[in-house]
C-alpha positions as a printed Julia matrix, in Angstrom:
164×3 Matrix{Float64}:
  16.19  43.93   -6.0
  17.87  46.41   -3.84
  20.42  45.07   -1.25
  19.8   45.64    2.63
  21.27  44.35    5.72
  18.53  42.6     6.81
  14.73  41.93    5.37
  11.84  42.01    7.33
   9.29  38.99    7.1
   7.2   41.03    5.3
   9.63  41.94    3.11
  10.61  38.42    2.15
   6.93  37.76    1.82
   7.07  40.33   -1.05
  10.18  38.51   -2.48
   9.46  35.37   -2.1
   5.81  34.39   -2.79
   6.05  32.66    0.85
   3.26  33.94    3.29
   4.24  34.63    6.57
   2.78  31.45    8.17
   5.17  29.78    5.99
   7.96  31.5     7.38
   7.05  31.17   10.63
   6.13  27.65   10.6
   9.59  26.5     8.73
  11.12  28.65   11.33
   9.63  26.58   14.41
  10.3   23.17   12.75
  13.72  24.41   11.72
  13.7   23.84    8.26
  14.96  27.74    7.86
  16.08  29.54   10.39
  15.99  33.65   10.02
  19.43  35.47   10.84
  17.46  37.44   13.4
  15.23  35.14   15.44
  11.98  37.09   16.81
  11.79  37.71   20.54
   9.71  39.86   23.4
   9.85  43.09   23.21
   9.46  45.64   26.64
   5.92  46.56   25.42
   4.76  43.14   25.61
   5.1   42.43   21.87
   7.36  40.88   19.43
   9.59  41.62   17.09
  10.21  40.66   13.48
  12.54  37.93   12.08
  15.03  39.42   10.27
  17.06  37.82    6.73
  19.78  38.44    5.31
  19.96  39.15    1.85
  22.05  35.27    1.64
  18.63  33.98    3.59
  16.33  35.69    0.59
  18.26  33.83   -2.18
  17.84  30.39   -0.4
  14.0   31.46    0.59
  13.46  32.11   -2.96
  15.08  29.23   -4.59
  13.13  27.28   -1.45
   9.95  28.6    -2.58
  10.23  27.97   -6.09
  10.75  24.13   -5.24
   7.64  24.33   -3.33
   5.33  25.34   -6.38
   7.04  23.17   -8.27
   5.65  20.28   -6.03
   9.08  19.57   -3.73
   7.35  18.46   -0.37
   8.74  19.97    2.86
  10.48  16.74    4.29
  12.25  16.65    0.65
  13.56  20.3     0.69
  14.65  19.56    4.55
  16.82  16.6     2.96
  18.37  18.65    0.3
  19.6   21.57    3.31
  20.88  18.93    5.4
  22.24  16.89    2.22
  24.2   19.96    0.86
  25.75  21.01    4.36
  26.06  17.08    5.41
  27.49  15.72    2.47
  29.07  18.67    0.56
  30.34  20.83    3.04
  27.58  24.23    1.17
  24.78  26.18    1.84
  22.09  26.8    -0.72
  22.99  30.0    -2.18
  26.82  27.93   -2.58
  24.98  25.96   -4.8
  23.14  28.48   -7.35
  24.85  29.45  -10.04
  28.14  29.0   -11.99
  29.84  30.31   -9.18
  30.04  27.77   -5.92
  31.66  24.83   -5.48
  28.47  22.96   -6.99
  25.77  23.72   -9.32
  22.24  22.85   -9.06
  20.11  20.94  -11.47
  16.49  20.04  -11.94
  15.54  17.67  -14.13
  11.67  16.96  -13.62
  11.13  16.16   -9.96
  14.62  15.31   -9.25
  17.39  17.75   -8.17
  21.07  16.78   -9.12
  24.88  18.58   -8.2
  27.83  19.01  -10.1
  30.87  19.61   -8.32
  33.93  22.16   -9.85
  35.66  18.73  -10.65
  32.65  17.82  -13.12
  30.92  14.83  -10.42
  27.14  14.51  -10.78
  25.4   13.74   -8.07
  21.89  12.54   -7.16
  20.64  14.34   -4.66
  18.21  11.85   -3.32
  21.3    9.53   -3.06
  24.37  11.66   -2.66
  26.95   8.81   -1.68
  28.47   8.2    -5.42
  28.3   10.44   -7.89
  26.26   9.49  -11.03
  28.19   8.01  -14.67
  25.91   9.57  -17.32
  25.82   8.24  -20.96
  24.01  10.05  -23.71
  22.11  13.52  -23.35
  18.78  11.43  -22.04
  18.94  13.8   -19.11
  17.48  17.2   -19.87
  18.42  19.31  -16.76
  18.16  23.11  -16.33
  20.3   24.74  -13.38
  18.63  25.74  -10.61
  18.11  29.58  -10.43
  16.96  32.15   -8.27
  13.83  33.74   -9.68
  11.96  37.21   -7.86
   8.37  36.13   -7.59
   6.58  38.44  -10.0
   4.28  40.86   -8.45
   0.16  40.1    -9.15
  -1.5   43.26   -9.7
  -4.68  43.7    -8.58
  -8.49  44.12  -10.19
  -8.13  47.79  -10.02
  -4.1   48.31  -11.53
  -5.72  45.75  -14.85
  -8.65  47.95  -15.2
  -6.72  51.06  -14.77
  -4.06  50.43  -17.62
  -7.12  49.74  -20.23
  -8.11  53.47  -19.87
  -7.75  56.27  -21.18
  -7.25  59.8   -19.69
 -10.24  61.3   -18.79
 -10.89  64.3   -21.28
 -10.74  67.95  -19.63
């Protein structure tokens, strides 16, 4: 993926496997806000919300919860959990890098601070004691939605040139 300044809805659409109804809806019930909110143009129109490339790594991560089953009021607590309780925003979290590193284990999400704390994320208040490998959780990653191609791209790739 190519790094701009700012990605246009339909750009993150593209990215993200999110339609643009998606985006628009979590927009108005603020569960994520784009850098560059959309407003009235001198024509009449609108423009287009605008992302940072920050905004695509959290959209992406966002969206993979979503196929994965996470409901909306769920991923809402795990934003306001991770900037509430932990100081981080989303992209903070993905990785080896941040202060904390996501887990999934099943449904459930789980944090592990630099200092080695696990934490339930449904219940953030005291960090988890954890006997055995029982547990098996994968970090969280960001993943580019793979592009479908369509009827005509399969059928093409099957054939060959036509003969002159």
């Amino acid at each position: 993926m190519k790094l701009k300044k700012h990605y246009s809805s339909r750009e993150v659409v593209v990215l993200t496997g999110l339609t643009a109804r998606q985006l628009q809806w979590w927009d108005a019930r603020r569960l994520f806000k784009s850098a560059l909110a959309s407003h009235r143009t001198a024509a009449g129109g609108f423009t287009e919300r605008r992302y940072t490339p920050l905004d695509v790594l959290e959209l992406q991560v966002l969206a993979d919860l979503r196929r994965r089953g996470v409901s909306i009021p769920r991923l809402r607590r795990l934003l306001a959990t991770l900037h509430d309780q932990f100081g981080v925003r989303l992209y903070e979290a993905i990785g080896d890098d941040g202060a904390m590193t996501l887990f999934i284990a099943g449904d459930q999400l789980y944090a592990r601070t630099t200092d080695g704390s696990l934490y339930d994320l449904d219940a953030p208040t005291q960090p988890l004691l954890m006997v055995g490998e029982d547990l098996p959780m994968r970090p969280l990653v960001v993943r580019e939605r793979k592009r479908r191609t369509s009827g005509s791209e399969r059928l093409s790739r099957g054939r060959r040139p036509a003969a002159e």
